[in-house]
CSV table of C-alpha atoms in Angstrom, one decimal:
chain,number,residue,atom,x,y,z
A,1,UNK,CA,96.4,112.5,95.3
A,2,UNK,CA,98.2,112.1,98.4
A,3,UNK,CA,102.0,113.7,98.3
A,4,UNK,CA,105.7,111.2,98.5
A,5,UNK,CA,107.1,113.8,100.9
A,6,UNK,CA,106.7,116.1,103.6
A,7,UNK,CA,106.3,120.1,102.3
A,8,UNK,CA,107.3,123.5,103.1
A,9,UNK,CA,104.5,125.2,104.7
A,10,UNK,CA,101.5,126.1,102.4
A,11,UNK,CA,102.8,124.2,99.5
A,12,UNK,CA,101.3,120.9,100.2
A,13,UNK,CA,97.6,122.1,99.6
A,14,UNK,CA,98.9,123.1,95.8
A,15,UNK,CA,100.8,120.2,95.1
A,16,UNK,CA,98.0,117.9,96.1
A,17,UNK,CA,96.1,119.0,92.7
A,18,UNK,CA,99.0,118.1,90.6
A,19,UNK,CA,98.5,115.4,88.2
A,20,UNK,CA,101.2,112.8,87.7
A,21,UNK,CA,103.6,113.9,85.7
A,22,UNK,CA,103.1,117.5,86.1
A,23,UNK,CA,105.9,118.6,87.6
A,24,UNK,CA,105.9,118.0,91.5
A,25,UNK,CA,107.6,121.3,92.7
A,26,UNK,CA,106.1,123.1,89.9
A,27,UNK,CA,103.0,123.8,88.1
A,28,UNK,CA,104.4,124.2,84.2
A,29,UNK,CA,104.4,127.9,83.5
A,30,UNK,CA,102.4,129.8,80.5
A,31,UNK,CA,105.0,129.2,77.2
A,32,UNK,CA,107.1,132.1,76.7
A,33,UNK,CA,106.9,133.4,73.3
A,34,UNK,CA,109.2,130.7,71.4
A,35,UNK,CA,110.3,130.1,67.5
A,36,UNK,CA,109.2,126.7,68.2
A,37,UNK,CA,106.2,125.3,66.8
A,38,UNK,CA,103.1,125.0,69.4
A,39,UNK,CA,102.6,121.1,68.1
A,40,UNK,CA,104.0,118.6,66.6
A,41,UNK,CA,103.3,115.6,64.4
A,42,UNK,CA,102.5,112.2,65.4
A,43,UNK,CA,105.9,110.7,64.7
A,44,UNK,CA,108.7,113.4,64.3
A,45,UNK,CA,111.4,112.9,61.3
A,46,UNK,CA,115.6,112.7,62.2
A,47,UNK,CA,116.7,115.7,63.2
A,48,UNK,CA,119.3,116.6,61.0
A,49,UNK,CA,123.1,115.9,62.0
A,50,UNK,CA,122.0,113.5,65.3
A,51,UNK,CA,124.1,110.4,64.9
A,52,UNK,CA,124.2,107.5,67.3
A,53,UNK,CA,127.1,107.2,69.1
A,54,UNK,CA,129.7,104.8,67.7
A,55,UNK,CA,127.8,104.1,64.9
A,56,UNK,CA,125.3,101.7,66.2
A,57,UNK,CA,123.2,101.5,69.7
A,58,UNK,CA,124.3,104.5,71.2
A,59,UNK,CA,126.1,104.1,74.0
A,60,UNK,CA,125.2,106.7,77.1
A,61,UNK,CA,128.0,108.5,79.7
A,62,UNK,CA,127.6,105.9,83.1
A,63,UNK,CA,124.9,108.2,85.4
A,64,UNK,CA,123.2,109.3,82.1
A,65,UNK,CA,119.8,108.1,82.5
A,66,UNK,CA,117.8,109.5,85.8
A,67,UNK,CA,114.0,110.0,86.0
A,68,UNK,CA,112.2,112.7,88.0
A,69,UNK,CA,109.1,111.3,90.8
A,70,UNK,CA,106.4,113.1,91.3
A,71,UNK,CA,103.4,113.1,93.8
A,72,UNK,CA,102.4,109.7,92.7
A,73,UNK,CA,105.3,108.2,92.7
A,74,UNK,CA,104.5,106.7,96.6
A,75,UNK,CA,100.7,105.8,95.8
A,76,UNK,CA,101.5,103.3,92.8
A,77,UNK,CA,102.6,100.0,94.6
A,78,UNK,CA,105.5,99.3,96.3
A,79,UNK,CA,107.1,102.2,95.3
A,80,UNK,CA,111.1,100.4,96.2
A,81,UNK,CA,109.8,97.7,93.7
A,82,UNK,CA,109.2,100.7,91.1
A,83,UNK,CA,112.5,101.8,91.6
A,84,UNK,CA,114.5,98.6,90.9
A,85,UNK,CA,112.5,98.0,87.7
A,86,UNK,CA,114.2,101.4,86.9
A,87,UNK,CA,117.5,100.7,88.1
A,88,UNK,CA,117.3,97.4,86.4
A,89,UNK,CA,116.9,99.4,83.1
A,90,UNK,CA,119.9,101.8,83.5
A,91,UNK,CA,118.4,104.5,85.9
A,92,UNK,CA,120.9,105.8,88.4
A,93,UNK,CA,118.9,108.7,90.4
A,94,UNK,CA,116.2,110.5,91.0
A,95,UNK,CA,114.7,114.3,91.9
A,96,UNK,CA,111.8,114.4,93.9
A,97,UNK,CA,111.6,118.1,95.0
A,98,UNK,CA,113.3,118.2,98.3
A,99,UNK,CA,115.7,117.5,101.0
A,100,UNK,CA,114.0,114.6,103.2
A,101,UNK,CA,114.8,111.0,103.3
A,102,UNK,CA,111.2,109.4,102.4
A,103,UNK,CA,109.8,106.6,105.4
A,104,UNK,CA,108.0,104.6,102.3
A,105,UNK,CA,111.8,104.7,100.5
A,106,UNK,CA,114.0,101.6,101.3
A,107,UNK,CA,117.9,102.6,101.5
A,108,UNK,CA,118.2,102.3,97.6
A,109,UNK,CA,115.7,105.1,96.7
A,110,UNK,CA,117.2,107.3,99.3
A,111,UNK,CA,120.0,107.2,98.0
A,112,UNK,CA,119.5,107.6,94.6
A,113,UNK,CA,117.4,110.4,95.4
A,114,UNK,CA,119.5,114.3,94.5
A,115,UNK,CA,118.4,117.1,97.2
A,116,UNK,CA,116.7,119.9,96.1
A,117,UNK,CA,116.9,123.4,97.8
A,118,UNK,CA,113.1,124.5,97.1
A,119,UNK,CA,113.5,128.2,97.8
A,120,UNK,CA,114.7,130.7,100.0
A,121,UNK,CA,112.6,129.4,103.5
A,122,UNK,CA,114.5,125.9,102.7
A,123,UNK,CA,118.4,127.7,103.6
A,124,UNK,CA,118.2,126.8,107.2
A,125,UNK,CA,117.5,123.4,106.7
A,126,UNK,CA,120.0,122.8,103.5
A,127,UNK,CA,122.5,124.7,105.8
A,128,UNK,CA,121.9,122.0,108.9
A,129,UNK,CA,122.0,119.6,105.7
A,130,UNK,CA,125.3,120.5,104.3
A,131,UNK,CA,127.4,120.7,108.2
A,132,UNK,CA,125.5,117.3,108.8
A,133,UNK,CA,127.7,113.9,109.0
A,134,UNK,CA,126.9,112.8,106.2
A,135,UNK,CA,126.4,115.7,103.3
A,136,UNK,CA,124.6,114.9,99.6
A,137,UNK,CA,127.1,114.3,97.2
A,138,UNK,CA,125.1,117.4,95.2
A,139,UNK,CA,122.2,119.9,96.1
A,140,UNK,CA,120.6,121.8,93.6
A,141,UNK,CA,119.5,125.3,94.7
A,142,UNK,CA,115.9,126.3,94.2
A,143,UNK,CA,113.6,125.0,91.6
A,144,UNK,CA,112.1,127.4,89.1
A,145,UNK,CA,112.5,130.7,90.8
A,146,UNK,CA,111.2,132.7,88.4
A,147,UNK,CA,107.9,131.0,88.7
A,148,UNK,CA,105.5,131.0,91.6
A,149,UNK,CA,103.8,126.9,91.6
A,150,UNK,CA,100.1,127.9,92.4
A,151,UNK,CA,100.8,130.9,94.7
A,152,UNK,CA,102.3,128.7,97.4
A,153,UNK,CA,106.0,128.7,96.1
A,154,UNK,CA,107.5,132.2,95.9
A,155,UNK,CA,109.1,134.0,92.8
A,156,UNK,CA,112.6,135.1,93.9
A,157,UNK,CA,114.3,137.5,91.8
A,158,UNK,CA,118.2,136.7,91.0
A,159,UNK,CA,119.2,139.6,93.0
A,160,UNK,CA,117.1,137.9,95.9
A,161,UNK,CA,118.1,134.7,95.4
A,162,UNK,CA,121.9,135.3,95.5
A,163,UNK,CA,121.1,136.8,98.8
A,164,UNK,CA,119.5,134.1,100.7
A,165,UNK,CA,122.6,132.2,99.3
A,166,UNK,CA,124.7,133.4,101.6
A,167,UNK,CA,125.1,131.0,104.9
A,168,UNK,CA,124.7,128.1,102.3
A,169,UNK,CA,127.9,129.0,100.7
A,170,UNK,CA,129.3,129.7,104.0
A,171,UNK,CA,128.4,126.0,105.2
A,172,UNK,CA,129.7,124.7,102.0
A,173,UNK,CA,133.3,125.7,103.4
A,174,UNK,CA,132.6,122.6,105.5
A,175,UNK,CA,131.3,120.2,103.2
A,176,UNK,CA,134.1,120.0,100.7
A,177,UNK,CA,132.3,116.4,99.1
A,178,UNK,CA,129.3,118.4,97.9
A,179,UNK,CA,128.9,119.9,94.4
A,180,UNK,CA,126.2,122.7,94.2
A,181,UNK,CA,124.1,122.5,91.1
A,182,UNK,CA,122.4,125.6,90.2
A,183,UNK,CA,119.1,127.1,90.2
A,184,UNK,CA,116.7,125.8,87.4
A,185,UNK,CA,114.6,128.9,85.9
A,186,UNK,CA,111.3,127.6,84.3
A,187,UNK,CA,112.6,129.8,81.1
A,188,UNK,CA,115.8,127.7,80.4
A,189,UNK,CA,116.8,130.6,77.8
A,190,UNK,CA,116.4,133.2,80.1
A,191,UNK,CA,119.0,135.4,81.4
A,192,UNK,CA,117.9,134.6,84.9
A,193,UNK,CA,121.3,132.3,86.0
A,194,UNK,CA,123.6,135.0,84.5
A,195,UNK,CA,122.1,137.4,86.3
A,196,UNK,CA,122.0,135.6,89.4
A,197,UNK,CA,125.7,134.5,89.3
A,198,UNK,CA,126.5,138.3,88.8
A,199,UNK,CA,124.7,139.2,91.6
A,200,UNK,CA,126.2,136.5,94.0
A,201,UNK,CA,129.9,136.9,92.5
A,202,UNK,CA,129.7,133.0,93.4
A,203,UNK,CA,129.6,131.5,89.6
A,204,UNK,CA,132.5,129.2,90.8
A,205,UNK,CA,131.0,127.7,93.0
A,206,UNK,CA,128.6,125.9,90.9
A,207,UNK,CA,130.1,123.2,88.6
A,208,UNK,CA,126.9,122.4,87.5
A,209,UNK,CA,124.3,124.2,85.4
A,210,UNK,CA,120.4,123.0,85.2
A,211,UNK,CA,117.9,123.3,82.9
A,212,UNK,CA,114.3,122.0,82.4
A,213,UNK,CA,113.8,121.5,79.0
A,214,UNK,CA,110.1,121.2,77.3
A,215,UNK,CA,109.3,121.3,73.8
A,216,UNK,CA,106.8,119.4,71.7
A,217,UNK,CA,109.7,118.8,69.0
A,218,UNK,CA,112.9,117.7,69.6
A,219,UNK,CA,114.5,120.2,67.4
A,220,UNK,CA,113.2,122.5,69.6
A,221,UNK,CA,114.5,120.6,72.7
A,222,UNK,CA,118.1,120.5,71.1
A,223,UNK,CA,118.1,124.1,71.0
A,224,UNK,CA,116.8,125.1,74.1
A,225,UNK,CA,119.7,123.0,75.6
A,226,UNK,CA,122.1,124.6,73.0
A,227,UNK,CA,121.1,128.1,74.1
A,228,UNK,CA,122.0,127.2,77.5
A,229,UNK,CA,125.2,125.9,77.2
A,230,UNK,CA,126.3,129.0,75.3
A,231,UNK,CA,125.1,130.7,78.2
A,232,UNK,CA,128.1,128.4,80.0
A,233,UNK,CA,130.4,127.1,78.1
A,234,UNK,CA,132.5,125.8,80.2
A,235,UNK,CA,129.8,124.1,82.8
A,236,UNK,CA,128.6,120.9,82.7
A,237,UNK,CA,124.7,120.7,82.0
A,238,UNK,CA,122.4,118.2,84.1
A,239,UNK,CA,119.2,118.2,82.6
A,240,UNK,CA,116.8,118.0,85.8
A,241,UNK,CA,114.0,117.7,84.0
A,242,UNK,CA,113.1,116.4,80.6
A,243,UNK,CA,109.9,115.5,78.3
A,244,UNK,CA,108.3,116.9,75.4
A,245,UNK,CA,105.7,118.2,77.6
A,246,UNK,CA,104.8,118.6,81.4
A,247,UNK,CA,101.3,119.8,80.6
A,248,UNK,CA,98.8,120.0,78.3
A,249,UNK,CA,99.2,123.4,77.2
A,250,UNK,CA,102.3,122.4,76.1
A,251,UNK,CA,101.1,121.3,72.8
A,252,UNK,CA,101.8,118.1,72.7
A,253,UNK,CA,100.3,115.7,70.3
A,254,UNK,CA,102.8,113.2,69.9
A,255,UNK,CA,101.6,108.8,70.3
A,256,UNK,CA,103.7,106.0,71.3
A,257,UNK,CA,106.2,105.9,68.7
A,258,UNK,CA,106.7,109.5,68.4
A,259,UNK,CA,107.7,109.9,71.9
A,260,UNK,CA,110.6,106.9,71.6
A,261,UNK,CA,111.4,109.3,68.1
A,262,UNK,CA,111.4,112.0,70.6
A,263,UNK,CA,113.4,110.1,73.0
A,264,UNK,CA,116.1,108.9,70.9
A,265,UNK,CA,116.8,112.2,69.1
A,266,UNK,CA,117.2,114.4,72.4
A,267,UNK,CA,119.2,111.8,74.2
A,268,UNK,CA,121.4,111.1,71.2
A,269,UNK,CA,122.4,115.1,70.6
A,270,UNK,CA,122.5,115.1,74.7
A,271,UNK,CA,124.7,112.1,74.9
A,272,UNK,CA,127.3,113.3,72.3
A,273,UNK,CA,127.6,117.0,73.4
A,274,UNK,CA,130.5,116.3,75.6
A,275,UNK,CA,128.6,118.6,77.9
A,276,UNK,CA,125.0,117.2,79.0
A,277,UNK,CA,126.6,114.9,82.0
A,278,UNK,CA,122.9,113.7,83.0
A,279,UNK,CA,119.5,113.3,82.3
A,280,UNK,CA,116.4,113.2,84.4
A,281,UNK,CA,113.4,111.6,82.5
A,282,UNK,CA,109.8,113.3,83.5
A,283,UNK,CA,108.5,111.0,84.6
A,284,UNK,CA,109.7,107.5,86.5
A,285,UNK,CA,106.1,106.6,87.8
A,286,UNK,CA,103.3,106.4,85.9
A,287,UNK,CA,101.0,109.5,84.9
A,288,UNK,CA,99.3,111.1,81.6
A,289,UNK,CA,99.5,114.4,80.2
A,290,UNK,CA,96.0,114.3,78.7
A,291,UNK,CA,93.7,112.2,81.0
A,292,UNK,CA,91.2,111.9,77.7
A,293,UNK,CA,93.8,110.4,75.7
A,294,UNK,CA,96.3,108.5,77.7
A,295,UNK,CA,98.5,107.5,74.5
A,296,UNK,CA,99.1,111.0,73.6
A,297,UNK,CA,102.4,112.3,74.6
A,298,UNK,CA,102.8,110.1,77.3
A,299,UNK,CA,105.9,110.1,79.2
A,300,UNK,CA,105.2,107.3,81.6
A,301,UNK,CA,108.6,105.1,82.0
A,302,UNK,CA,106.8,102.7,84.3
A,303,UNK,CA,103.1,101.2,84.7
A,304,UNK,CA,100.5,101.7,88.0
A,305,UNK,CA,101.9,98.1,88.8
A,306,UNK,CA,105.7,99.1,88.7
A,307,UNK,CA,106.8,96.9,85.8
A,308,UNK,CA,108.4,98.5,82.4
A,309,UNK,CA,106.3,100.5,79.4
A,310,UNK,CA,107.8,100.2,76.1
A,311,UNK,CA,109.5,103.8,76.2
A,312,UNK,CA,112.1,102.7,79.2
A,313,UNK,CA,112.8,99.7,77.4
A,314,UNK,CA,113.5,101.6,74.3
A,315,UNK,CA,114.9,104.1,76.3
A,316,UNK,CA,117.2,101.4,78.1
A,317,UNK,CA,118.0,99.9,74.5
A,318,UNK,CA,119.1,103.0,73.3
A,319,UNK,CA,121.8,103.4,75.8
A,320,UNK,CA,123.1,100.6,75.6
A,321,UNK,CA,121.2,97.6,77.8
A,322,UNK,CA,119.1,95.4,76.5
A,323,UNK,CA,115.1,95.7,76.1
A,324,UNK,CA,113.9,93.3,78.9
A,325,UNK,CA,110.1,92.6,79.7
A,326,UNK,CA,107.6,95.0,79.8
A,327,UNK,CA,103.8,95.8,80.2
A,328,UNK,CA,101.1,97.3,78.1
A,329,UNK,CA,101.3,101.2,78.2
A,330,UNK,CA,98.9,102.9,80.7
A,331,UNK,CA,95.7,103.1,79.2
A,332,UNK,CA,93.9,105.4,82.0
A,333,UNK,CA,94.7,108.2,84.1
A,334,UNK,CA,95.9,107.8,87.7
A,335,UNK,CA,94.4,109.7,90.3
């Protein structure tokens, strides 16, 4: 499929073989050894003390809801028409894996869209970025350092990574209106962010923590973000990516109304932490985990022709909006 953006060097060639929703600046990474079950039932129960907020349809912090685009997201349609069905059901932003403005991307999607810092050969341009006229209200710094995407993107160890920091902290001096978010590992629970903020001596400089959170239960979602909040108790978390799964190997085996189940749990615990600020939904166009079986574990919140599915209107109910129109889910794998 063709790519939404222009690449570092040698990365396009492995993104191109990405599906969907797999992860557009990452391919998803082996599972760590977990407690967490490998699979999970059709329709998962409650999760024990998860309430809705208020007592009825929870109600979601304003900037809650955000969706991550991947490759496709520019080959589906008007892609600007995509984006204002989102919008119209509660989506504020979006991550897309880099720092460019998009030529398909009206001045809406732009600027909805949150910078990303790739990895280390991306400073100089963040760096022009950040002393620009007009800096990003946030730039996250590099995505999944501890995991080489295909061979293309590099593995950077903390010590490395606080490093190549350096001139970007320097030009932050100058950009007083920008709030750094920090580096998302692709083993949310490892000790890769303390170590890094050790090594840099520059933990105050990020307000922000990230996290990309997988798991085929939502129990086991819920903790992964618990563990790292204790890792940062006093941080705010943003939740840069989210779904039960980003790949097959995952272990994901959960239909239609298991994923709103899913949905509904996560985002209620996340919504009344007091501490998740923001989610971002993989993913906002439309794609399948398992091309076989396009109902199972689908995390599609919009269809090939840019209108609604079913789980961004429940998702939009949820927090608050009401359910509007919406399409059959996909029933076939995009390409």
């Amino acid at each position: 499929m063709k790519l939404s953006f222009t690449c570092v060097p040698l990365l396009c060639a492995a993104l191109v073989a990405a599906k969907p929703c797999q992860k557009r600046g990452t391919l998803s990474p082996s599972p760590s050894p977990s407690p967490f079950p490998s699979s999970s039932t059709s329709t998962p129960a409650a999760t024990p003390g998860i309430q809705s907020i208020g007592g009825g349809t929870t109600k979601c912090p304003a900037g809650f809801l955000n969706v991550v685009f991947n490759g496709a997201a520019s080959t589906q349609g008007d892609w600007n028409a995509r984006w204002s069905t989102l919008q119209a059901n509660g989506i504020s932003d979006w991550i897309g894996f880099t720092l460019d403005n998009n030529p398909k991307a009206g001045a809406s999607l732009n600027a909805g869209q949150i910078r990303v810092v790739m990895d280390p050969r991306n400073i100089a341009e963040a760096t022009t970025l950040l002393t620009s006229p007009n800096p990003p209200p946030y730039l996250e710094i590099f995505n999944e350092p501890d995991f080489s995407f295909g061979d293309a993107t590099p593995t950077t160890d903390p010590t490395t990574a606080a490093k190549a920091i350096t001139p970007l902290l320097a030009a932050l001096q100058k950009s007083t209106t920008t709030q750094l978010l920090s580096p998302a590992p692709a083993y949310p629970q490892s000790s890769y962010l303390p170590s890094f903020f050790a090594a840099c001596n520059c933990a105050d400089r990020f307000p922000i923590i990230t996290a990309h959170i997988y798991s085929p239960t939502a129990q086991g979602a819920i903790d992964k973000i618990q563990a790292v909040h204790a890792q940062f108790p006093s941080k705010k978390l943003w939740l840069t990516e989210l779904a039960p799964a980003s790949d097959p190997s995952q272990g994901c085996t959960l239909d239609a109304a298991g994923m709103t189940s899913w949905m509904q749990t996560v985002l209620s615990f996340a919504a009344g932490s007091g501490y998740v600020e923001k989610i971002f939904w993989n993913c906002g166009e439309n794609g399948v985990i398992y091309p076989d079986n396009p109902g199972q574990c689908n995390p599609s919140l919009t269809n090939v022709d840019g209108s609604a599915t079913p789980l961004l209107s429940a998702m939009k109910g949820f927090c608050g909006g009401g359910g509007g129109a919406v399409g059959p889910l996909p029933s076939a794998a995009v390409s």
